């Protein structure tokens, strides 16, 4: 045998040896893979959650024992597309719309639906799946798990129902507050009218009669103080009528009513009040005028009685599709973020009035640097 023949023979032998070694390695790898797959299946067969695997065409090829125990159906009835028979008919279409496109796109998915249990009842479950790949990197299907989330769903439903009931109750309270405010204003207006048109007039007549008697020669010595007392009482009743409901608001409008209120506050205290109005529409809805007037009235009262202010500025002007009122004082101010010992009924009233008109109210204050109340209502 020539050297060339011997060399060729050696090459053939070496090639055969390499091929044989590769085949043995592949066989060992195949056995290892099968053994690993078998160990995996044995491990998940008794897992405490439902576990499944699917082929690349979306049909199921494996379900563990927990799936059988939960549904009461044999593996044969659950494989392929049999699991769909156990899904709630109302949830099946939506579930498939999540499941099938995810597998086709090879992306993870999570879906919730109702699954029939062995006792015939339906339970809410969470089904989650991820793609799986073979040793060569090829897509081989999906693996997923299913857990019972009925208790969680029931708790969520209870929370949602409680939240809905709370929202309904809140709306009813707001409606009641609105009706109370309206009724309160109606009653104030009625009392103001009665005080002005009836009691004030009667007191004025008594004061006139007392004045006539005082002029008469036979007038008792105490008639003058009586007349003066009646005049003061008439003025006090008139002022009370104004505070209940200023007739100027109905007769002359918001701008004149604001000026009158600012003059009244300035006259009765050591407080300088400046009023500035700009391009305020002559025709305003009565509700908007009353709302802004009451906000200004409350802000002026707080500045005079509680803040110890010496100066207040009141601005009224159009803003966007509404009207904006700003009342700023140089008083003591307060910390808006600090809990207050007693709830402010005046502040609550302002907020509720503005809310009823779908407006906005903002209060900015700093201790020692005064307070600014800004109210906006659509007009």
JSON list of C-alpha atoms in Angstrom, two decimals, residues 54-261:
[
{"chain": "A", "resi": 54, "resn": "UNK", "atom": "CA", "xyz": [-48.96, 24.82, 23.81]},
{"chain": "A", "resi": 55, "resn": "UNK", "atom": "CA", "xyz": [-47.68, 23.99, 20.36]},
{"chain": "A", "resi": 56, "resn": "UNK", "atom": "CA", "xyz": [-46.66, 26.66, 17.91]},
{"chain": "A", "resi": 57, "resn": "UNK", "atom": "CA", "xyz": [-50.15, 26.45, 16.34]},
{"chain": "A", "resi": 58, "resn": "UNK", "atom": "CA", "xyz": [-51.73, 27.57, 19.70]},
{"chain": "A", "resi": 59, "resn": "UNK", "atom": "CA", "xyz": [-53.21, 24.14, 20.59]},
{"chain": "A", "resi": 60, "resn": "UNK", "atom": "CA", "xyz": [-52.41, 22.66, 24.00]},
{"chain": "A", "resi": 61, "resn": "UNK", "atom": "CA", "xyz": [-50.23, 19.56, 24.14]},
{"chain": "A", "resi": 62, "resn": "UNK", "atom": "CA", "xyz": [-49.77, 19.26, 27.91]},
{"chain": "A", "resi": 63, "resn": "UNK", "atom": "CA", "xyz": [-51.76, 20.09, 31.06]},
{"chain": "A", "resi": 64, "resn": "UNK", "atom": "CA", "xyz": [-50.75, 19.11, 34.56]},
{"chain": "A", "resi": 65, "resn": "UNK", "atom": "CA", "xyz": [-52.85, 17.16, 37.05]},
{"chain": "A", "resi": 66, "resn": "UNK", "atom": "CA", "xyz": [-54.07, 20.31, 38.77]},
{"chain": "A", "resi": 67, "resn": "UNK", "atom": "CA", "xyz": [-55.88, 21.30, 35.55]},
{"chain": "A", "resi": 68, "resn": "UNK", "atom": "CA", "xyz": [-57.75, 17.98, 35.66]},
{"chain": "A", "resi": 69, "resn": "UNK", "atom": "CA", "xyz": [-58.61, 18.36, 39.34]},
{"chain": "A", "resi": 70, "resn": "UNK", "atom": "CA", "xyz": [-59.79, 21.94, 38.94]},
{"chain": "A", "resi": 71, "resn": "UNK", "atom": "CA", "xyz": [-61.99, 21.44, 35.86]},
{"chain": "A", "resi": 72, "resn": "UNK", "atom": "CA", "xyz": [-63.02, 17.85, 36.56]},
{"chain": "A", "resi": 73, "resn": "UNK", "atom": "CA", "xyz": [-62.24, 17.04, 32.90]},
{"chain": "A", "resi": 74, "resn": "UNK", "atom": "CA", "xyz": [-59.76, 14.41, 31.68]},
{"chain": "A", "resi": 75, "resn": "UNK", "atom": "CA", "xyz": [-56.59, 15.47, 29.89]},
{"chain": "A", "resi": 76, "resn": "UNK", "atom": "CA", "xyz": [-58.01, 14.20, 26.57]},
{"chain": "A", "resi": 77, "resn": "UNK", "atom": "CA", "xyz": [-60.90, 16.70, 26.78]},
{"chain": "A", "resi": 78, "resn": "UNK", "atom": "CA", "xyz": [-58.62, 19.60, 27.70]},
{"chain": "A", "resi": 79, "resn": "UNK", "atom": "CA", "xyz": [-55.86, 19.08, 25.10]},
{"chain": "A", "resi": 80, "resn": "UNK", "atom": "CA", "xyz": [-55.79, 20.88, 21.78]},
{"chain": "A", "resi": 81, "resn": "UNK", "atom": "CA", "xyz": [-58.69, 23.37, 21.97]},
{"chain": "A", "resi": 82, "resn": "UNK", "atom": "CA", "xyz": [-60.75, 21.41, 24.49]},
{"chain": "A", "resi": 83, "resn": "UNK", "atom": "CA", "xyz": [-59.98, 23.86, 27.28]},
{"chain": "A", "resi": 84, "resn": "UNK", "atom": "CA", "xyz": [-62.25, 26.38, 25.53]},
{"chain": "A", "resi": 85, "resn": "UNK", "atom": "CA", "xyz": [-65.29, 24.31, 26.53]},
{"chain": "A", "resi": 86, "resn": "UNK", "atom": "CA", "xyz": [-64.51, 25.06, 30.18]},
{"chain": "A", "resi": 87, "resn": "UNK", "atom": "CA", "xyz": [-64.16, 28.82, 29.66]},
{"chain": "A", "resi": 88, "resn": "UNK", "atom": "CA", "xyz": [-67.18, 31.01, 30.33]},
{"chain": "A", "resi": 89, "resn": "UNK", "atom": "CA", "xyz": [-69.01, 31.67, 27.03]},
{"chain": "A", "resi": 90, "resn": "UNK", "atom": "CA", "xyz": [-69.13, 35.41, 27.74]},
{"chain": "A", "resi": 91, "resn": "UNK", "atom": "CA", "xyz": [-65.35, 35.58, 28.25]},
{"chain": "A", "resi": 92, "resn": "UNK", "atom": "CA", "xyz": [-64.14, 33.19, 25.52]},
{"chain": "A", "resi": 93, "resn": "UNK", "atom": "CA", "xyz": [-64.04, 35.60, 22.59]},
{"chain": "A", "resi": 94, "resn": "UNK", "atom": "CA", "xyz": [-62.15, 38.27, 24.53]},
{"chain": "A", "resi": 95, "resn": "UNK", "atom": "CA", "xyz": [-59.72, 35.66, 25.84]},
{"chain": "A", "resi": 96, "resn": "UNK", "atom": "CA", "xyz": [-58.99, 34.30, 22.36]},
{"chain": "A", "resi": 97, "resn": "UNK", "atom": "CA", "xyz": [-58.39, 37.87, 21.13]},
{"chain": "A", "resi": 98, "resn": "UNK", "atom": "CA", "xyz": [-55.54, 38.05, 23.63]},
{"chain": "A", "resi": 99, "resn": "UNK", "atom": "CA", "xyz": [-54.25, 34.47, 23.47]},
{"chain": "A", "resi": 100, "resn": "UNK", "atom": "CA", "xyz": [-54.01, 33.77, 19.74]},
{"chain": "A", "resi": 101, "resn": "UNK", "atom": "CA", "xyz": [-52.34, 37.03, 18.59]},
{"chain": "A", "resi": 102, "resn": "UNK", "atom": "CA", "xyz": [-49.81, 36.78, 21.43]},
{"chain": "A", "resi": 103, "resn": "UNK", "atom": "CA", "xyz": [-48.74, 33.28, 20.39]},
{"chain": "A", "resi": 104, "resn": "UNK", "atom": "CA", "xyz": [-48.59, 34.29, 16.75]},
{"chain": "A", "resi": 105, "resn": "UNK", "atom": "CA", "xyz": [-46.41, 37.28, 17.68]},
{"chain": "A", "resi": 106, "resn": "UNK", "atom": "CA", "xyz": [-44.44, 35.17, 20.21]},
{"chain": "A", "resi": 107, "resn": "UNK", "atom": "CA", "xyz": [-44.93, 37.68, 23.00]},
{"chain": "A", "resi": 108, "resn": "UNK", "atom": "CA", "xyz": [-45.86, 37.10, 26.66]},
{"chain": "A", "resi": 109, "resn": "UNK", "atom": "CA", "xyz": [-49.51, 37.59, 27.59]},
{"chain": "A", "resi": 110, "resn": "UNK", "atom": "CA", "xyz": [-51.75, 37.85, 30.64]},
{"chain": "A", "resi": 111, "resn": "UNK", "atom": "CA", "xyz": [-55.52, 37.48, 30.48]},
{"chain": "A", "resi": 112, "resn": "UNK", "atom": "CA", "xyz": [-58.31, 37.12, 33.03]},
{"chain": "A", "resi": 113, "resn": "UNK", "atom": "CA", "xyz": [-61.45, 35.09, 32.40]},
{"chain": "A", "resi": 114, "resn": "UNK", "atom": "CA", "xyz": [-63.89, 32.76, 34.12]},
{"chain": "A", "resi": 115, "resn": "UNK", "atom": "CA", "xyz": [-63.21, 29.02, 34.09]},
{"chain": "A", "resi": 116, "resn": "UNK", "atom": "CA", "xyz": [-65.72, 26.33, 35.04]},
{"chain": "A", "resi": 117, "resn": "UNK", "atom": "CA", "xyz": [-64.71, 24.37, 38.11]},
{"chain": "A", "resi": 118, "resn": "UNK", "atom": "CA", "xyz": [-65.47, 20.70, 38.73]},
{"chain": "A", "resi": 119, "resn": "UNK", "atom": "CA", "xyz": [-68.47, 21.63, 40.91]},
{"chain": "A", "resi": 120, "resn": "UNK", "atom": "CA", "xyz": [-70.02, 23.57, 38.01]},
{"chain": "A", "resi": 121, "resn": "UNK", "atom": "CA", "xyz": [-69.31, 27.04, 39.39]},
{"chain": "A", "resi": 122, "resn": "UNK", "atom": "CA", "xyz": [-67.27, 29.55, 37.45]},
{"chain": "A", "resi": 123, "resn": "UNK", "atom": "CA", "xyz": [-64.13, 30.99, 38.99]},
{"chain": "A", "resi": 124, "resn": "UNK", "atom": "CA", "xyz": [-62.10, 33.98, 37.87]},
{"chain": "A", "resi": 125, "resn": "UNK", "atom": "CA", "xyz": [-58.59, 32.91, 36.81]},
{"chain": "A", "resi": 126, "resn": "UNK", "atom": "CA", "xyz": [-55.45, 34.68, 35.66]},
{"chain": "A", "resi": 127, "resn": "UNK", "atom": "CA", "xyz": [-53.79, 32.94, 32.69]},
{"chain": "A", "resi": 128, "resn": "UNK", "atom": "CA", "xyz": [-50.20, 33.92, 31.88]},
{"chain": "A", "resi": 129, "resn": "UNK", "atom": "CA", "xyz": [-48.00, 32.51, 29.12]},
{"chain": "A", "resi": 130, "resn": "UNK", "atom": "CA", "xyz": [-44.50, 33.02, 27.69]},
{"chain": "A", "resi": 131, "resn": "UNK", "atom": "CA", "xyz": [-42.86, 31.63, 24.50]},
{"chain": "A", "resi": 132, "resn": "UNK", "atom": "CA", "xyz": [-40.45, 28.68, 24.81]},
{"chain": "A", "resi": 133, "resn": "UNK", "atom": "CA", "xyz": [-37.60, 27.73, 22.50]},
{"chain": "A", "resi": 134, "resn": "UNK", "atom": "CA", "xyz": [-35.68, 24.54, 21.72]},
{"chain": "A", "resi": 135, "resn": "UNK", "atom": "CA", "xyz": [-31.89, 23.92, 22.02]},
{"chain": "A", "resi": 136, "resn": "UNK", "atom": "CA", "xyz": [-31.40, 25.22, 18.50]},
{"chain": "A", "resi": 137, "resn": "UNK", "atom": "CA", "xyz": [-33.20, 28.47, 19.34]},
{"chain": "A", "resi": 138, "resn": "UNK", "atom": "CA", "xyz": [-36.28, 27.53, 17.36]},
{"chain": "A", "resi": 139, "resn": "UNK", "atom": "CA", "xyz": [-39.73, 28.50, 18.63]},
{"chain": "A", "resi": 140, "resn": "UNK", "atom": "CA", "xyz": [-41.50, 25.44, 19.99]},
{"chain": "A", "resi": 141, "resn": "UNK", "atom": "CA", "xyz": [-44.64, 26.87, 21.57]},
{"chain": "A", "resi": 142, "resn": "UNK", "atom": "CA", "xyz": [-45.72, 28.35, 24.88]},
{"chain": "A", "resi": 143, "resn": "UNK", "atom": "CA", "xyz": [-45.69, 27.51, 28.54]},
{"chain": "A", "resi": 144, "resn": "UNK", "atom": "CA", "xyz": [-48.05, 29.11, 31.01]},
{"chain": "A", "resi": 145, "resn": "UNK", "atom": "CA", "xyz": [-49.80, 28.89, 34.34]},
{"chain": "A", "resi": 146, "resn": "UNK", "atom": "CA", "xyz": [-53.33, 29.56, 35.57]},
{"chain": "A", "resi": 147, "resn": "UNK", "atom": "CA", "xyz": [-54.22, 30.69, 39.09]},
{"chain": "A", "resi": 148, "resn": "UNK", "atom": "CA", "xyz": [-57.57, 31.23, 40.78]},
{"chain": "A", "resi": 149, "resn": "UNK", "atom": "CA", "xyz": [-58.09, 34.96, 41.52]},
{"chain": "A", "resi": 150, "resn": "UNK", "atom": "CA", "xyz": [-61.79, 34.85, 42.45]},
{"chain": "A", "resi": 151, "resn": "UNK", "atom": "CA", "xyz": [-61.21, 36.18, 45.96]},
{"chain": "A", "resi": 152, "resn": "UNK", "atom": "CA", "xyz": [-59.13, 39.03, 44.60]},
{"chain": "A", "resi": 153, "resn": "UNK", "atom": "CA", "xyz": [-61.79, 39.89, 42.02]},
{"chain": "A", "resi": 154, "resn": "UNK", "atom": "CA", "xyz": [-64.50, 39.75, 44.67]},
{"chain": "A", "resi": 155, "resn": "UNK", "atom": "CA", "xyz": [-62.47, 42.09, 46.87]},
{"chain": "A", "resi": 156, "resn": "UNK", "atom": "CA", "xyz": [-61.97, 44.45, 43.93]},
{"chain": "A", "resi": 157, "resn": "UNK", "atom": "CA", "xyz": [-65.70, 44.36, 43.18]},
{"chain": "A", "resi": 158, "resn": "UNK", "atom": "CA", "xyz": [-66.46, 45.12, 46.83]},
{"chain": "A", "resi": 159, "resn": "UNK", "atom": "CA", "xyz": [-64.03, 48.05, 46.82]},
{"chain": "A", "resi": 160, "resn": "UNK", "atom": "CA", "xyz": [-65.46, 49.29, 43.52]},
{"chain": "A", "resi": 161, "resn": "UNK", "atom": "CA", "xyz": [-69.04, 49.00, 44.80]},
{"chain": "A", "resi": 162, "resn": "UNK", "atom": "CA", "xyz": [-68.05, 50.81, 47.99]},
{"chain": "A", "resi": 163, "resn": "UNK", "atom": "CA", "xyz": [-66.34, 53.52, 45.97]},
{"chain": "A", "resi": 164, "resn": "UNK", "atom": "CA", "xyz": [-69.39, 53.89, 43.72]},
{"chain": "A", "resi": 165, "resn": "UNK", "atom": "CA", "xyz": [-71.66, 54.08, 46.76]},
{"chain": "A", "resi": 166, "resn": "UNK", "atom": "CA", "xyz": [-69.36, 56.68, 48.30]},
{"chain": "A", "resi": 167, "resn": "UNK", "atom": "CA", "xyz": [-69.41, 58.74, 45.11]},
{"chain": "A", "resi": 168, "resn": "UNK", "atom": "CA", "xyz": [-73.21, 58.57, 45.00]},
{"chain": "A", "resi": 169, "resn": "UNK", "atom": "CA", "xyz": [-73.37, 59.60, 48.65]},
{"chain": "A", "resi": 170, "resn": "UNK", "atom": "CA", "xyz": [-70.93, 62.43, 47.97]},
{"chain": "A", "resi": 171, "resn": "UNK", "atom": "CA", "xyz": [-73.02, 63.68, 45.06]},
{"chain": "A", "resi": 172, "resn": "UNK", "atom": "CA", "xyz": [-76.16, 63.51, 47.17]},
{"chain": "A", "resi": 173, "resn": "UNK", "atom": "CA", "xyz": [-74.45, 65.47, 49.95]},
{"chain": "A", "resi": 174, "resn": "UNK", "atom": "CA", "xyz": [-73.29, 68.08, 47.43]},
{"chain": "A", "resi": 175, "resn": "UNK", "atom": "CA", "xyz": [-76.80, 68.33, 46.00]},
{"chain": "A", "resi": 176, "resn": "UNK", "atom": "CA", "xyz": [-78.20, 68.68, 49.51]},
{"chain": "A", "resi": 177, "resn": "UNK", "atom": "CA", "xyz": [-75.62, 71.36, 50.31]},
{"chain": "A", "resi": 178, "resn": "UNK", "atom": "CA", "xyz": [-76.62, 73.19, 47.15]},
{"chain": "A", "resi": 179, "resn": "UNK", "atom": "CA", "xyz": [-80.30, 73.01, 48.04]},
{"chain": "A", "resi": 180, "resn": "UNK", "atom": "CA", "xyz": [-79.55, 74.19, 51.58]},
{"chain": "A", "resi": 181, "resn": "UNK", "atom": "CA", "xyz": [-77.57, 77.15, 50.27]},
{"chain": "A", "resi": 182, "resn": "UNK", "atom": "CA", "xyz": [-80.37, 78.05, 47.88]},
{"chain": "A", "resi": 183, "resn": "UNK", "atom": "CA", "xyz": [-83.00, 77.68, 50.60]},
{"chain": "A", "resi": 184, "resn": "UNK", "atom": "CA", "xyz": [-80.82, 79.72, 52.95]},
{"chain": "A", "resi": 185, "resn": "UNK", "atom": "CA", "xyz": [-80.50, 82.53, 50.42]},
{"chain": "A", "resi": 186, "resn": "UNK", "atom": "CA", "xyz": [-84.22, 82.45, 49.69]},
{"chain": "A", "resi": 187, "resn": "UNK", "atom": "CA", "xyz": [-84.99, 82.72, 53.38]},
{"chain": "A", "resi": 188, "resn": "UNK", "atom": "CA", "xyz": [-82.48, 85.53, 53.88]},
{"chain": "A", "resi": 189, "resn": "UNK", "atom": "CA", "xyz": [-84.02, 87.40, 50.95]},
{"chain": "A", "resi": 190, "resn": "UNK", "atom": "CA", "xyz": [-87.52, 86.93, 52.38]},
{"chain": "A", "resi": 191, "resn": "UNK", "atom": "CA", "xyz": [-86.48, 88.11, 55.84]},
{"chain": "A", "resi": 192, "resn": "UNK", "atom": "CA", "xyz": [-84.59, 91.07, 54.39]},
{"chain": "A", "resi": 193, "resn": "UNK", "atom": "CA", "xyz": [-87.64, 92.11, 52.40]},
{"chain": "A", "resi": 194, "resn": "UNK", "atom": "CA", "xyz": [-89.91, 91.82, 55.44]},
{"chain": "A", "resi": 195, "resn": "UNK", "atom": "CA", "xyz": [-87.50, 93.77, 57.61]},
{"chain": "A", "resi": 196, "resn": "UNK", "atom": "CA", "xyz": [-87.10, 96.50, 55.01]},
{"chain": "A", "resi": 197, "resn": "UNK", "atom": "CA", "xyz": [-90.67, 96.77, 53.78]},
{"chain": "A", "resi": 198, "resn": "UNK", "atom": "CA", "xyz": [-92.48, 96.19, 57.05]},
{"chain": "A", "resi": 199, "resn": "UNK", "atom": "CA", "xyz": [-90.52, 96.52, 60.29]},
{"chain": "A", "resi": 200, "resn": "UNK", "atom": "CA", "xyz": [-88.26, 99.35, 59.15]},
{"chain": "A", "resi": 201, "resn": "UNK", "atom": "CA", "xyz": [-91.23, 101.33, 57.86]},
{"chain": "A", "resi": 202, "resn": "UNK", "atom": "CA", "xyz": [-93.18, 100.83, 61.10]},
{"chain": "A", "resi": 203, "resn": "UNK", "atom": "CA", "xyz": [-90.20, 101.94, 63.17]},
{"chain": "A", "resi": 204, "resn": "UNK", "atom": "CA", "xyz": [-89.81, 104.98, 60.96]},
{"chain": "A", "resi": 205, "resn": "UNK", "atom": "CA", "xyz": [-93.46, 105.91, 61.50]},
{"chain": "A", "resi": 206, "resn": "UNK", "atom": "CA", "xyz": [-93.06, 105.52, 65.28]},
{"chain": "A", "resi": 207, "resn": "UNK", "atom": "CA", "xyz": [-89.98, 107.76, 65.18]},
{"chain": "A", "resi": 208, "resn": "UNK", "atom": "CA", "xyz": [-91.94, 110.39, 63.23]},
{"chain": "A", "resi": 209, "resn": "UNK", "atom": "CA", "xyz": [-94.81, 110.21, 65.70]},
{"chain": "A", "resi": 210, "resn": "UNK", "atom": "CA", "xyz": [-92.40, 110.55, 68.58]},
{"chain": "A", "resi": 211, "resn": "UNK", "atom": "CA", "xyz": [-90.87, 113.59, 66.89]},
{"chain": "A", "resi": 212, "resn": "UNK", "atom": "CA", "xyz": [-94.25, 115.23, 66.53]},
{"chain": "A", "resi": 213, "resn": "UNK", "atom": "CA", "xyz": [-95.04, 114.57, 70.17]},
{"chain": "A", "resi": 214, "resn": "UNK", "atom": "CA", "xyz": [-91.67, 116.00, 71.13]},
{"chain": "A", "resi": 215, "resn": "UNK", "atom": "CA", "xyz": [-92.53, 119.23, 69.27]},
{"chain": "A", "resi": 216, "resn": "UNK", "atom": "CA", "xyz": [-95.87, 119.47, 71.02]},
{"chain": "A", "resi": 217, "resn": "UNK", "atom": "CA", "xyz": [-95.89, 121.61, 74.15]},
{"chain": "A", "resi": 218, "resn": "UNK", "atom": "CA", "xyz": [-97.17, 118.85, 76.37]},
{"chain": "A", "resi": 219, "resn": "UNK", "atom": "CA", "xyz": [-94.50, 116.33, 75.33]},
{"chain": "A", "resi": 220, "resn": "UNK", "atom": "CA", "xyz": [-93.10, 114.24, 78.18]},
{"chain": "A", "resi": 221, "resn": "UNK", "atom": "CA", "xyz": [-89.46, 114.90, 79.07]},
{"chain": "A", "resi": 222, "resn": "UNK", "atom": "CA", "xyz": [-88.37, 111.40, 77.95]},
{"chain": "A", "resi": 223, "resn": "UNK", "atom": "CA", "xyz": [-89.78, 111.64, 74.44]},
{"chain": "A", "resi": 224, "resn": "UNK", "atom": "CA", "xyz": [-86.55, 112.81, 72.81]},
{"chain": "A", "resi": 225, "resn": "UNK", "atom": "CA", "xyz": [-84.49, 109.80, 73.95]},
{"chain": "A", "resi": 226, "resn": "UNK", "atom": "CA", "xyz": [-87.36, 107.56, 72.84]},
{"chain": "A", "resi": 227, "resn": "UNK", "atom": "CA", "xyz": [-87.37, 109.15, 69.39]},
{"chain": "A", "resi": 228, "resn": "UNK", "atom": "CA", "xyz": [-83.60, 108.86, 69.07]},
{"chain": "A", "resi": 229, "resn": "UNK", "atom": "CA", "xyz": [-83.76, 105.24, 70.19]},
{"chain": "A", "resi": 230, "resn": "UNK", "atom": "CA", "xyz": [-86.37, 104.47, 67.58]},
{"chain": "A", "resi": 231, "resn": "UNK", "atom": "CA", "xyz": [-84.23, 106.09, 64.88]},
{"chain": "A", "resi": 232, "resn": "UNK", "atom": "CA", "xyz": [-81.18, 104.03, 65.89]},
{"chain": "A", "resi": 233, "resn": "UNK", "atom": "CA", "xyz": [-83.29, 100.88, 66.04]},
{"chain": "A", "resi": 234, "resn": "UNK", "atom": "CA", "xyz": [-84.66, 101.61, 62.56]},
{"chain": "A", "resi": 235, "resn": "UNK", "atom": "CA", "xyz": [-81.12, 102.08, 61.25]},
{"chain": "A", "resi": 236, "resn": "UNK", "atom": "CA", "xyz": [-79.98, 98.84, 62.87]},
{"chain": "A", "resi": 237, "resn": "UNK", "atom": "CA", "xyz": [-82.88, 96.92, 61.37]},
{"chain": "A", "resi": 238, "resn": "UNK", "atom": "CA", "xyz": [-82.13, 98.45, 57.97]},
{"chain": "A", "resi": 239, "resn": "UNK", "atom": "CA", "xyz": [-78.47, 97.40, 58.30]},
{"chain": "A", "resi": 240, "resn": "UNK", "atom": "CA", "xyz": [-79.56, 93.90, 59.30]},
{"chain": "A", "resi": 241, "resn": "UNK", "atom": "CA", "xyz": [-81.80, 93.75, 56.24]},
{"chain": "A", "resi": 242, "resn": "UNK", "atom": "CA", "xyz": [-78.88, 94.77, 54.05]},
{"chain": "A", "resi": 243, "resn": "UNK", "atom": "CA", "xyz": [-76.61, 92.11, 55.54]},
{"chain": "A", "resi": 244, "resn": "UNK", "atom": "CA", "xyz": [-79.25, 89.45, 54.98]},
{"chain": "A", "resi": 245, "resn": "UNK", "atom": "CA", "xyz": [-79.69, 90.39, 51.33]},
{"chain": "A", "resi": 246, "resn": "UNK", "atom": "CA", "xyz": [-78.55, 93.68, 49.79]},
{"chain": "A", "resi": 247, "resn": "UNK", "atom": "CA", "xyz": [-81.36, 95.04, 47.64]},
{"chain": "A", "resi": 248, "resn": "UNK", "atom": "CA", "xyz": [-78.77, 97.03, 45.67]},
{"chain": "A", "resi": 249, "resn": "UNK", "atom": "CA", "xyz": [-77.54, 93.73, 44.20]},
{"chain": "A", "resi": 250, "resn": "UNK", "atom": "CA", "xyz": [-80.95, 93.15, 42.62]},
{"chain": "A", "resi": 251, "resn": "UNK", "atom": "CA", "xyz": [-81.56, 96.78, 41.73]},
{"chain": "A", "resi": 252, "resn": "UNK", "atom": "CA", "xyz": [-78.17, 98.06, 40.49]},
{"chain": "A", "resi": 253, "resn": "UNK", "atom": "CA", "xyz": [-76.05, 94.96, 39.91]},
{"chain": "A", "resi": 254, "resn": "UNK", "atom": "CA", "xyz": [-72.86, 93.37, 41.21]},
{"chain": "A", "resi": 255, "resn": "UNK", "atom": "CA", "xyz": [-70.46, 96.29, 40.73]},
{"chain": "A", "resi": 256, "resn": "UNK", "atom": "CA", "xyz": [-72.56, 98.77, 42.73]},
{"chain": "A", "resi": 257, "resn": "UNK", "atom": "CA", "xyz": [-73.31, 96.13, 45.37]},
{"chain": "A", "resi": 258, "resn": "UNK", "atom": "CA", "xyz": [-69.57, 95.45, 45.81]},
{"chain": "A", "resi": 259, "resn": "UNK", "atom": "CA", "xyz": [-68.81, 99.16, 46.13]},
{"chain": "A", "resi": 260, "resn": "UNK", "atom": "CA", "xyz": [-71.58, 99.57, 48.69]},
{"chain": "A", "resi": 261, "resn": "UNK", "atom": "CA", "xyz": [-70.34, 96.60, 50.70]}
]
